[in-house]
Amino acid sequence: MRKNITHYVSRITFPMLTPKTRPSFHTLLDAIALTGGDETAIVYLETERPSITITRQEFAERVHTYAAALQQLGIRPRDLVIITHTQNLESIYAFWGAMAAGAIPSMFPTLTEKLDPAIYMQNMAELVSFSNVKAILTTDDFAPQLAKQVTCPVIGNQLSVISNQPIHNSQFTIHNSQFDIAFLQHSSGTTGLQKGVALSHRAALNQIASYSEAIGLNEQDVIVSWLPLYHDMGLIAGFLLPLVQGVPLVLMSPFDWAKHPALLFRAIHEFKGTLCWLPNFAYNHCARRIRQRDAAQFSLKSMRLFINCSEPVRHDSHQLFLNRFAALGVTPEMLGVSYAMAENTFAVTQTPPGQPARLDVVDGAALTGQQIAKPSANGRPHAQALVSCGPPIADTAVRILNKAGDILPERHVGEIAIQSDYMLTEYYKRDDLRPFRDNWFLTGDRGYMADGEVYVIGRSKDLIINAGKNVYPQDIEAIVNTVPGVHAGRAVVFGVPDEREGTELIAVVAEVETDDPAQRKAINKAIRQAIVRQSTVSASYVTLVDARWLIKTSSGKIARAANREKWLAEKG
Amino acid sequence: MDDKTIREKIRAFITRELIRDEEYDLADDEGIITGGLMDSFSLAEFGVFVEDEFDVYIPDSDLTVAKMDTLNQMAARIMQDLDV
C-alpha cells in the first residue's frame, strides 16, 4: 500500500437531479457523466496498481462506441442484453452502451475460479431461452466457452473496436421513452428461474432524485464502492446514482476488496471519499480483517456517511467499526442506515445525514412472543437494541400488515408493505408473478414503525442473507441432495446469525448412512465443495447426522426452523 | 521457529476459526479455499493472524487464492520472511 497520496478529482458545478429538476431528465441517458468534459466520471482502483481515471468525455465516447457496435450487431431497442464480465470498466461501458442503443442491459455475476463451469453455463443457457436474451457481452477469455452453450451471440472485448465511429448522443435518445424498461436486476438464486426485476427510466430517475435528496447529495461528494454491480445496492447507489449525478465514482472489484479490505480505506483516503454503502458484514470484515500496518496509513475524515444496507443492521457491528476506526476519523454521525430492495429500484428509507441512527431499546421477549416492540431500557431483562432504518424517503409510503392484510398500529410487528413512485414495472417475462396486492408491494420482510421510522426485524420466509447476498435454503439443499452418500431429500440448510461476522452464516445438516469417520470426512468435504462450486456462497457449518435425525412436518417436508432449533441446542 | 511448528499453528487456527470444526483433519496439500472450506474473505483474516502471530506482513499480491490455497503454501510463505 502506498501512503500520503491525495488525488483531487476534477469537477464543475452542474444542475443535479433533484425532485425539482426532475422534469429536465427524460431517461438515464441524460446522465451528467455523459455530458462530456474533463471532469472525473470514474476512477477504477485495484490492489497494488495505479488508479485509472476516466473523464466524462472518455466515458461518453466509450459508451457511444459500444452503442454503435451493438447496433451494428443487430441489437434493437428493447432487446435484452446480459453483461457478465469481471467487474471492470468494460462492463460499465457495455451496460451504458446497451442502454444508449435502447436495449435492456442486465448485469450478471461472472464465472469465478471456484464455480463449476458446467452448472454456470447451464444456468446461463436457461436464462437465454426463458428470457429471450439477444446477446451476452463478456470477456475474451470466457466468450468462446460460453458461445458453445447458448443460442444467442456471445461477444468478447472486440465489441469496443467493431465501431470506431461513435454515434452522437442525440441519435440514441429517440428510442427511449421514460416508461420503457431501462434495465433488469436479477435476483440471486441458483436453481429455477431467476426473477428479473424490470425497472423503467422513470422509476430509476425518480429514485435517484428522491434518494439524493435524502442523503443530502452535493457537488463535493465522492462515492466510493466495492459493491458488485449485479446487486441493487451496487448497481443503484454505487453506480447509476454517481454517473447520473456527475459525482465522481471510485470503484473497486468485490473480489479484490474481499481479500484486501484495506483497499476501501485507500480509496477513501486518496480520493477524499464522502459516501459509501456497505452491507452489515462489511463493518465486521473491515474491523476484524484490516491489518494494523494498513489501517495506520489512512484517514477517513473526509467521509460524510457509511450507509449500512441490504442485510439486517446490527448495533454491535457499528460499535465494532467505530471503536476500531475512531482514530482514523470515524464518528457516530457517519454511521447511517438505509432499507432498500431491487423492486423499489433501491432505497425505501434513509436515516438523516449528520445524525447517528436511532436506537430503539425494546423488550426482546415481547418482540418474539407478542410481536410488539415494547420500549425497554438497557440493563433490563430481555432488553434488545434495534437500529432504525430511518423514515421513508420522499414519495414512498410504508405500512405494516398482519397476515389478513389489515394495517397494524405503531410498534406492532408485521409484514412491511410499500408503495412508491419508483416501483418495478414487472418481473420480466414472468406473468405468473404478481408483485402487487391492491397497489402495495409486499416485501416479505418483517418489521415495525415507531415515531415515523422503520425497524426491520427479519424475513417472513426462510431466506438467508449471507454477506449481503440473498440465499434461498432450498437452492443449497438441492445441491447437497446430489452429493453421493447423503440421503436424498434428507438435508436441511438454514442461517445462523453470527456476532463475530456480522451476518448470517450458512449451516448444513445432512443425514448419512455411514458411520465410518473417513467416509464421513469425504462426504463433509464433498458437500462443502459442491456448494462452493454450484453457488456463490460457502457453508460455514456442515454437520452429518444419522438417519432419522431430521424433523419433518406432518406433510413430510423438512421443517427448517425446528431442525435449526435442534441443531443449535445440540451445538450448545 | 521451524516449518512444522508454523504449519501446526496455522492448521489449528484454520480448523478452529475458519472451518469451525476442530476435529477436521486438514491435509497439508488440501485446497482450503478451492475446496470450499473457507471463503476468500478468510484470506484477509489469515493475513491478520500471520501479522499478529508471526509478525510477518504478507503483501496483498501474495494474499490470493492461487498463492494461499493450502497449508504447504501458507507455511512456505511465512518461512520465507522468517528466514530473512
XYZ file of C-alpha atoms in Angstrom:
656
model
C 0.000 0.000 0.000
C 1.203 3.464 -0.806
C 0.711 6.342 1.544
C 0.105 10.052 1.658
C -1.259 10.329 -1.826
C -4.258 12.519 -2.377
C -5.806 12.753 -5.799
C -8.097 15.680 -6.349
C -10.890 14.687 -8.643
C -11.721 17.294 -11.218
C -15.275 18.628 -11.455
C -17.577 21.535 -12.257
C -20.922 22.537 -10.844
C -23.881 21.240 -12.823
C -27.608 21.184 -12.006
C -28.070 17.808 -10.352
C -31.123 15.597 -10.494
C -33.451 16.606 -7.645
C -37.228 16.341 -7.291
C -37.271 19.949 -8.580
C -35.074 19.440 -11.672
C -36.591 16.030 -12.384
C -38.632 17.249 -15.448
C -35.421 18.081 -17.340
C -34.234 14.452 -17.113
C -36.117 12.188 -19.536
C -34.107 8.984 -19.391
C -30.936 7.751 -17.706
C -29.083 8.852 -20.851
C -29.426 12.420 -19.605
C -26.773 11.409 -17.052
C -24.407 14.240 -16.214
C -21.420 11.889 -16.642
C -22.406 11.582 -20.332
C -22.203 15.335 -20.906
C -18.523 15.315 -21.825
C -15.693 17.416 -20.414
C -12.564 16.875 -18.347
C -14.346 16.216 -15.064
C -13.777 12.856 -13.408
C -16.541 10.344 -14.099
C -14.967 7.139 -12.741
C -11.775 6.142 -11.002
C -11.010 2.428 -11.125
C -8.837 1.159 -8.321
C -7.034 -2.165 -7.902
C -4.738 -3.529 -5.231
C -1.085 -2.706 -5.882
C -1.834 -0.981 -9.180
C -2.069 2.698 -10.066
C -5.618 4.003 -10.363
C -7.242 4.657 -13.749
C -9.237 7.875 -14.175
C -11.962 8.164 -16.809
C -13.225 11.638 -17.634
C -16.794 12.374 -18.631
C -15.660 12.852 -22.210
C -13.900 9.492 -22.316
C -16.879 7.856 -20.650
C -19.331 9.319 -23.188
C -17.117 8.296 -26.112
C -16.746 4.717 -24.908
C -20.463 4.376 -24.203
C -21.379 5.660 -27.654
C -18.815 3.389 -29.302
C -20.346 0.415 -27.539
C -23.837 1.527 -28.522
C -22.852 1.853 -32.162
C -21.180 -1.569 -32.136
C -24.276 -3.153 -30.598
C -26.455 -1.552 -33.246
C -24.167 -2.902 -35.952
C -24.522 -6.350 -34.432
C -28.266 -6.084 -34.876
C -29.255 -5.282 -31.310
C -32.575 -3.431 -31.439
C -34.387 -1.313 -28.879
C -35.926 -3.416 -26.065
C -33.641 -6.402 -26.733
C -32.310 -7.998 -23.557
C -28.513 -7.946 -23.302
C -26.706 -9.801 -20.489
C -23.372 -8.472 -19.262
C -21.254 -10.999 -17.448
C -17.820 -9.514 -17.056
C -15.454 -9.469 -14.204
C -16.237 -6.113 -12.626
C -14.267 -3.663 -14.698
C -14.569 -0.607 -16.906
C -15.607 -2.661 -19.955
C -18.683 -3.931 -18.129
C -19.627 -0.356 -17.312
C -19.332 0.832 -20.918
C -21.263 -2.243 -22.052
C -24.132 -1.518 -19.644
C -24.479 2.121 -20.639
C -23.805 1.331 -24.306
C -26.681 -1.143 -24.313
C -28.990 1.443 -22.725
C -27.845 4.045 -25.258
C -28.782 1.637 -28.062
C -32.246 1.361 -26.500
C -31.634 -2.217 -25.374
C -32.216 -3.559 -21.853
C -28.954 -4.466 -20.097
C -28.671 -6.724 -17.052
C -25.515 -7.342 -15.048
C -24.713 -10.927 -14.078
C -22.105 -12.493 -11.826
C -19.178 -13.803 -13.786
C -17.794 -17.350 -13.713
C -15.203 -17.429 -10.930
C -12.387 -19.887 -10.294
C -14.462 -21.673 -7.652
C -17.726 -22.130 -9.572
C -18.437 -25.230 -11.602
C -18.373 -24.055 -15.250
C -20.918 -26.687 -16.390
C -23.543 -25.507 -13.908
C -22.885 -21.861 -14.599
C -23.272 -22.482 -18.345
C -26.484 -24.406 -17.811
C -27.990 -21.539 -15.770
C -26.964 -19.104 -18.468
C -28.456 -21.278 -21.217
C -31.762 -21.437 -19.311
C -31.775 -17.694 -18.824
C -31.118 -17.124 -22.533
C -34.018 -19.301 -23.597
C -36.571 -18.256 -20.952
C -35.875 -14.532 -21.115
C -35.129 -14.373 -24.836
C -31.669 -12.881 -24.362
C -30.370 -11.332 -27.611
C -26.668 -11.124 -26.754
C -24.202 -11.795 -23.959
C -21.279 -9.426 -23.509
C -18.324 -10.886 -21.687
C -14.544 -11.175 -21.617
C -12.473 -12.605 -24.491
C -11.345 -15.488 -22.266
C -14.829 -16.588 -21.483
C -16.661 -15.849 -24.751
C -15.654 -18.937 -26.824
C -16.557 -21.314 -23.973
C -19.942 -19.720 -23.347
C -20.780 -19.375 -27.053
C -20.961 -23.161 -27.380
C -23.621 -23.421 -24.687
C -26.137 -20.720 -25.535
C -28.302 -19.916 -28.530
C -27.598 -16.168 -28.697
C -24.398 -14.379 -29.830
C -21.655 -14.090 -27.200
C -19.376 -11.135 -27.697
C -15.985 -10.572 -26.094
C -13.948 -7.396 -25.776
C -13.691 -6.944 -29.536
C -17.045 -5.172 -29.306
C -15.336 -1.916 -28.476
C -13.316 -1.959 -31.702
C -16.114 -3.011 -34.056
C -17.145 0.577 -34.485
C -14.687 3.436 -34.320
C -17.315 5.992 -35.197
C -19.310 6.785 -32.134
C -22.819 7.968 -32.804
C -23.847 11.227 -31.209
C -25.929 11.086 -28.054
C -28.965 12.710 -29.679
C -29.311 9.755 -32.048
C -29.944 7.367 -29.168
C -32.424 9.146 -27.016
C -35.128 8.935 -29.682
C -35.504 5.230 -28.927
C -36.327 5.636 -25.304
C -39.367 6.907 -23.515
C -39.205 7.287 -19.753
C -41.719 4.456 -19.410
C -39.508 1.993 -21.274
C -37.682 -0.609 -19.255
C -34.177 0.742 -18.679
C -32.536 -2.370 -17.194
C -33.186 -5.565 -15.261
C -31.859 -6.513 -11.869
C -31.755 -10.277 -11.397
C -32.364 -11.853 -8.044
C -29.800 -14.337 -6.872
C -30.779 -17.968 -6.748
C -29.101 -20.945 -8.291
C -31.993 -23.148 -9.266
C -35.252 -22.452 -11.031
C -35.931 -19.258 -12.834
C -34.286 -16.114 -11.654
C -36.584 -13.176 -11.263
C -35.588 -10.201 -13.393
C -36.828 -7.015 -11.745
C -37.708 -4.697 -14.651
C -37.186 -1.012 -13.876
C -38.135 1.895 -16.121
C -36.089 5.029 -16.775
C -38.801 6.903 -14.917
C -38.513 4.681 -11.822
C -34.715 4.944 -11.747
C -34.729 8.739 -12.177
C -37.431 9.234 -9.536
C -35.499 7.070 -7.092
C -32.208 8.851 -7.733
C -33.886 12.268 -7.317
C -35.589 11.365 -4.014
C -32.702 9.380 -2.625
C -30.106 12.050 -3.481
C -32.202 14.495 -1.502
C -32.437 12.070 1.441
C -28.641 11.762 1.697
C -28.049 15.477 1.025
C -26.019 14.735 -2.109
C -23.964 17.711 -3.245
C -21.203 18.685 -5.669
C -18.466 17.992 -3.121
C -19.408 14.339 -2.760
C -17.223 11.461 -3.914
C -18.768 7.977 -3.893
C -16.564 5.003 -3.067
C -17.781 1.471 -3.810
C -16.536 -2.117 -3.985
C -20.073 -3.498 -4.362
C -20.968 -5.875 -7.174
C -22.961 -4.276 -9.989
C -25.377 -7.211 -10.221
C -26.781 -6.291 -6.798
C -29.237 -3.390 -6.237
C -27.038 -1.544 -3.764
C -24.019 -1.725 -6.069
C -25.995 -1.017 -9.225
C -28.022 1.955 -7.998
C -26.094 3.596 -5.143
C -22.621 2.558 -6.240
C -23.002 3.023 -9.996
C -26.081 4.676 -11.564
C -26.527 7.394 -8.939
C -22.993 8.832 -9.189
C -22.955 8.689 -13.005
C -26.397 10.267 -13.381
C -25.424 12.974 -10.885
C -21.927 13.565 -12.228
C -20.466 12.782 -8.814
C -17.071 11.062 -9.092
C -17.254 7.306 -8.542
C -14.244 5.452 -7.157
C -14.894 1.795 -7.982
C -13.197 -1.420 -6.981
C -13.855 -5.110 -7.643
C -15.691 -7.009 -4.884
C -13.235 -9.908 -5.262
C -10.293 -7.605 -4.724
C -11.901 -5.925 -1.701
C -12.924 -9.222 -0.045
C -9.295 -10.357 0.007
C -7.839 -6.901 0.668
C -10.370 -4.911 2.710
C -7.927 -2.019 3.298
C -8.385 -1.145 -0.386
C -11.633 0.612 0.556
C -9.793 2.848 3.020
C -7.101 3.587 0.455
C -9.867 4.710 -1.926
C -11.434 6.989 0.692
C -8.066 8.399 1.731
C -6.651 9.048 -1.730
C -9.799 10.435 -3.321
C -11.362 12.163 -0.302
C -14.388 9.854 -0.382
C -17.573 11.079 1.303
C -20.224 8.377 0.726
C -20.006 4.604 0.906
C -22.670 1.880 1.072
C -21.866 -1.347 2.898
C -23.782 -4.462 3.921
C -23.586 -5.138 7.659
C -20.942 -7.869 7.429
C -18.539 -5.392 5.797
C -18.269 -3.413 9.063
C -17.074 -6.584 10.797
C -14.859 -7.553 7.864
C -13.087 -4.168 7.951
C -12.836 -4.030 11.751
C -11.514 -7.568 12.114
C -9.503 -8.030 8.966
C -7.722 -4.809 8.097
C -4.191 -5.151 9.316
C -2.759 -2.601 11.710
C 0.021 -1.708 9.298
C -2.510 -0.976 6.553
C -5.025 0.962 8.652
C -2.405 3.273 10.116
C -1.732 4.845 6.713
C -5.191 6.190 6.092
C -7.548 8.947 7.185
C -11.326 8.564 6.894
C -12.072 12.145 7.986
C -13.418 13.127 4.561
C -16.391 10.757 4.956
C -19.956 12.028 5.452
C -21.803 8.715 5.536
C -21.170 4.989 5.642
C -24.632 3.616 4.849
C -25.478 0.179 6.227
C -27.844 -1.551 3.843
C -29.026 -4.875 2.381
C -28.871 -7.136 5.399
C -30.135 -6.784 8.990
C -28.253 -3.969 10.709
C -26.507 -4.875 13.957
C -25.687 -2.262 16.558
C -22.650 -4.273 17.671
C -21.227 -4.140 14.123
C -21.465 -0.340 14.147
C -19.810 -0.242 17.582
C -17.013 -2.555 16.479
C -16.314 -0.386 13.422
C -16.474 2.813 15.426
C -14.165 1.552 18.175
C -11.587 0.288 15.720
C -11.573 3.273 13.352
C -12.411 6.295 15.528
C -8.675 7.028 15.410
C -8.907 7.325 11.614
C -11.736 9.861 11.928
C -14.924 7.764 12.019
C -17.682 9.321 14.186
C -21.146 8.014 15.218
C -22.785 10.628 12.934
C -21.167 8.950 9.916
C -22.959 5.657 10.515
C -26.219 5.835 8.554
C -28.722 3.141 7.613
C -30.978 2.503 4.632
C -33.602 -0.165 3.977
C -33.705 -0.996 0.287
C -34.788 -3.552 -2.294
C -34.498 -4.051 -6.027
C -38.283 -3.952 -6.536
C -38.307 -0.359 -5.255
C -35.325 0.440 -7.522
C -33.338 0.838 -4.306
C -33.993 2.785 -1.079
C -37.233 2.677 0.888
C -35.833 4.558 3.895
C -32.724 6.508 4.904
C -31.567 7.832 8.272
C -30.967 11.610 8.171
C -27.346 12.515 7.362
C -25.295 14.076 10.152
C -27.147 12.210 12.914
C -26.444 8.808 14.416
C -29.098 6.215 13.548
C -31.731 5.991 16.296
C -31.585 3.043 18.657
C -34.817 1.554 19.931
C -34.327 -0.475 23.093
C -37.207 -2.921 23.329
C -38.284 -5.921 25.359
C -36.967 -8.875 23.343
C -39.408 -11.305 24.969
C -42.440 -9.200 23.970
C -40.968 -8.804 20.496
C -40.750 -12.527 19.797
C -43.770 -13.514 21.916
C -46.474 -10.885 21.431
C -44.860 -9.417 18.301
C -44.871 -5.985 19.898
C -41.847 -3.669 20.195
C -42.401 -2.632 23.807
C -39.947 0.113 24.885
C -37.454 -1.036 27.478
C -34.100 0.218 28.739
C -30.541 -1.068 28.623
C -29.810 -3.362 31.518
C -33.411 -4.542 31.938
C -34.152 -8.235 31.406
C -34.554 -9.140 27.702
C -33.585 -5.611 26.601
C -32.610 -5.608 22.947
C -31.263 -2.592 20.989
C -32.602 -2.307 17.453
C -31.129 0.084 14.914
C -33.582 2.288 12.995
C -33.537 2.245 9.185
C -34.825 5.853 9.225
C -38.018 7.332 7.808
C -39.328 6.514 4.322
C -37.724 8.735 1.653
C -39.878 11.150 -0.397
C -42.670 9.543 -2.441
C -42.567 6.261 -0.549
C -45.285 5.061 1.828
C -44.771 2.205 4.285
C -47.421 0.105 6.038
C -47.166 -2.797 8.428
C -49.720 -5.517 7.732
C -50.895 -8.599 9.582
C -51.489 -11.927 7.831
C -55.033 -10.918 6.909
C -53.709 -7.769 5.243
C -55.002 -5.338 7.919
C -52.889 -2.325 8.825
C -51.183 -2.681 12.193
C -50.643 0.182 14.673
C -47.287 1.633 15.821
C -44.843 -0.835 17.360
C -46.729 -3.905 16.178
C -44.629 -6.330 14.136
C -45.963 -7.431 10.754
C -45.048 -7.658 7.092
C -43.654 -4.470 5.590
C -45.642 -3.257 2.546
C -44.549 -0.349 0.376
C -45.897 1.937 -2.287
C -43.727 4.385 -4.179
C -43.104 6.369 -7.301
C -40.234 4.132 -8.382
C -41.525 0.591 -8.218
C -40.679 -2.139 -10.688
C -42.727 -2.350 -13.881
C -42.925 -6.165 -13.690
C -40.879 -9.307 -13.206
C -39.519 -9.694 -16.720
C -41.420 -12.312 -18.749
C -42.939 -13.737 -15.600
C -46.657 -13.134 -15.938
C -47.206 -15.759 -13.261
C -45.708 -13.474 -10.620
C -47.900 -10.634 -9.401
C -45.767 -8.271 -7.376
C -48.591 -6.016 -6.183
C -51.633 -6.517 -3.980
C -54.044 -3.537 -4.146
C -51.155 -1.438 -5.486
C -48.967 -2.296 -2.490
C -45.781 -4.330 -2.766
C -45.428 -6.961 -0.038
C -41.747 -7.113 0.786
C -41.592 -10.423 2.675
C -39.685 -8.554 5.400
C -40.985 -8.263 8.950
C -40.727 -5.084 10.963
C -42.498 -2.272 12.756
C -42.839 1.509 12.676
C -42.063 3.810 15.611
C -42.044 7.631 15.519
C -42.165 7.601 11.740
C -39.115 5.349 11.353
C -38.909 1.778 10.080
C -37.325 -1.062 12.067
C -36.672 -4.308 10.203
C -36.720 -7.464 12.336
C -36.275 -10.273 9.811
C -37.837 -12.153 6.932
C -41.248 -13.764 6.617
C -39.717 -16.544 4.590
C -36.690 -18.757 5.163
C -34.388 -16.567 3.084
C -30.823 -16.370 4.411
C -28.876 -13.147 3.933
C -25.215 -14.122 3.896
C -22.724 -11.280 3.482
C -25.349 -9.182 1.691
C -26.335 -11.997 -0.672
C -29.848 -13.444 -0.725
C -29.588 -17.198 -0.401
C -32.597 -19.485 -0.755
C -32.088 -22.515 1.511
C -33.891 -24.781 -0.956
C -31.261 -23.951 -3.619
C -28.438 -25.079 -1.341
C -30.428 -28.118 -0.172
C -30.853 -29.142 -3.815
C -27.063 -29.057 -4.215
C -26.445 -31.048 -1.015
C -29.012 -33.654 -2.062
C -26.935 -34.524 -5.118
C -23.810 -35.356 -3.080
C -23.191 -39.144 -3.011
C -23.581 -40.541 0.489
C -26.244 -38.013 1.513
C -29.745 -39.439 1.879
C -31.505 -37.651 -0.983
C -34.190 -35.369 0.417
C -32.702 -35.624 3.914
C -30.686 -32.434 4.125
C -31.581 -29.071 5.590
C -29.958 -25.655 5.229
C -30.561 -22.646 7.462
C -28.970 -19.374 8.541
C -27.202 -18.850 11.878
C -26.681 -15.222 12.933
C -23.042 -14.726 13.867
C -21.962 -11.809 16.011
C -18.321 -12.011 15.015
C -19.030 -11.969 11.272
C -21.981 -9.562 11.496
C -24.052 -11.680 9.120
C -25.920 -14.975 8.895
C -23.687 -17.972 8.314
C -24.879 -20.972 6.350
C -25.342 -24.259 8.181
C -25.975 -27.630 6.531
C -27.282 -30.675 8.335
C -27.430 -33.862 6.284
C -28.371 -37.429 7.108
C -25.856 -40.086 6.052
C -25.861 -43.860 6.411
C -22.206 -44.460 7.084
C -20.629 -44.019 10.487
C -17.119 -44.608 9.179
C -15.111 -41.463 10.083
C -13.097 -41.487 6.846
C -16.209 -41.764 4.719
C -17.946 -39.073 6.735
C -14.980 -36.767 6.243
C -15.127 -37.380 2.499
C -18.861 -36.602 2.418
C -18.325 -33.460 4.513
C -15.686 -32.286 2.018
C -17.850 -33.187 -0.960
C -20.763 -31.143 0.445
C -18.583 -28.088 1.031
C -17.032 -28.388 -2.398
C -20.366 -28.899 -4.164
C -21.795 -25.761 -2.532
C -18.832 -23.590 -3.401
C -18.795 -24.820 -6.997
C -22.504 -24.533 -7.638
C -23.455 -21.368 -5.751
C -21.875 -18.056 -4.804
C -21.642 -18.891 -1.095
C -19.830 -21.351 1.134
C -21.110 -23.355 4.100
C -19.687 -22.399 7.479
C -21.030 -25.454 9.280
C -21.519 -28.920 7.820
C -22.937 -31.430 10.293
C -23.521 -35.049 9.316
C -26.124 -36.885 11.336
C -27.536 -40.391 11.484
C -30.685 -41.430 9.667
C -33.942 -40.074 11.123
C -32.234 -37.178 12.935
C -34.113 -34.572 10.920
C -37.546 -33.421 11.990
C -40.235 -33.487 9.323
C -43.568 -31.704 9.270
C -46.835 -33.625 9.233
C -46.894 -33.210 5.464
C -43.474 -34.838 5.181
C -41.431 -31.711 4.451
C -38.189 -30.965 6.242
C -39.018 -28.398 8.949
C -36.222 -25.819 8.706
C -36.992 -23.840 11.852
C -37.421 -26.933 14.051
C -34.204 -28.503 12.754
C -32.378 -25.257 13.271
C -33.519 -25.186 16.924
C -32.487 -28.803 17.396
C -29.069 -28.185 15.835
C -28.461 -25.057 17.947
C -29.452 -26.931 21.117
C -27.067 -29.812 20.346
C -24.258 -27.425 19.410
C -24.619 -25.736 22.818
C 10.520 -21.430 14.583
C 10.579 -24.366 12.213
C 8.329 -25.259 9.324
C 6.453 -27.885 11.335
C 5.606 -25.544 14.229
C 4.353 -22.917 11.827
C 2.279 -25.438 9.935
C 0.648 -26.724 13.140
C -0.143 -23.202 14.329
C -1.817 -22.395 11.030
C -3.645 -25.706 10.970
C -5.027 -25.100 14.462
C -6.076 -21.544 13.570
C -7.793 -22.557 10.348
C -9.714 -25.524 11.729
C -10.781 -23.588 14.849
C -11.571 -20.163 13.400
C -12.259 -20.618 9.707
C -13.548 -24.168 9.209
C -15.200 -24.037 12.654
C -14.587 -27.725 13.219
C -11.510 -28.543 15.307
C -11.952 -32.241 14.567
C -11.494 -31.571 10.869
C -8.451 -33.460 9.639
C -6.950 -30.871 7.314
C -4.297 -32.260 4.967
C -1.164 -30.274 4.096
C -1.930 -30.098 0.398
C -5.701 -29.780 0.649
C -7.274 -26.866 -1.277
C -8.740 -24.838 1.573
C -10.479 -22.151 -0.490
C -10.989 -24.091 -3.718
C -12.306 -26.965 -1.567
C -14.998 -24.739 -0.072
C -13.571 -24.962 3.458
C -13.211 -21.205 3.777
C -14.200 -18.263 1.603
C -11.969 -15.587 0.139
C -12.907 -13.192 2.992
C -10.950 -15.544 5.210
C -7.749 -14.769 3.309
C -7.807 -11.321 4.880
C -8.326 -12.920 8.292
C -5.369 -15.179 7.629
C -3.310 -12.052 6.835
C -4.224 -10.557 10.227
C -3.410 -13.832 12.022
C 0.016 -14.043 10.390
C 0.769 -10.441 11.320
C -0.280 -10.987 14.967
C 1.197 -14.459 15.434
C 4.457 -14.350 13.454
C 4.917 -10.616 12.917
C 5.032 -11.292 9.195
C 3.284 -8.982 6.741
C 2.209 -10.865 3.631
C 1.806 -8.322 0.838
C -1.598 -8.139 -0.875
C -0.117 -9.522 -4.084
C 0.576 -12.805 -2.238
C -2.785 -12.959 -0.448
C -4.602 -14.633 -3.333
C -6.453 -17.901 -3.815
C -3.739 -19.146 -6.203
C -0.908 -18.485 -3.746
C -2.593 -19.291 -0.403
C -4.853 -22.273 -1.012
C -3.001 -24.956 1.000
C -1.196 -25.274 4.341
C 2.003 -26.006 2.420
C 1.757 -22.737 0.516
C 0.940 -20.743 3.638
C 3.758 -22.201 5.733
C 6.295 -21.739 2.941
C 5.325 -18.088 2.516
C 5.731 -17.374 6.238
C 9.064 -19.231 6.381
C 10.311 -17.067 3.539
C 10.065 -13.970 5.734
C 11.207 -15.611 8.955
C 14.393 -16.805 7.246
C 15.471 -13.306 6.302
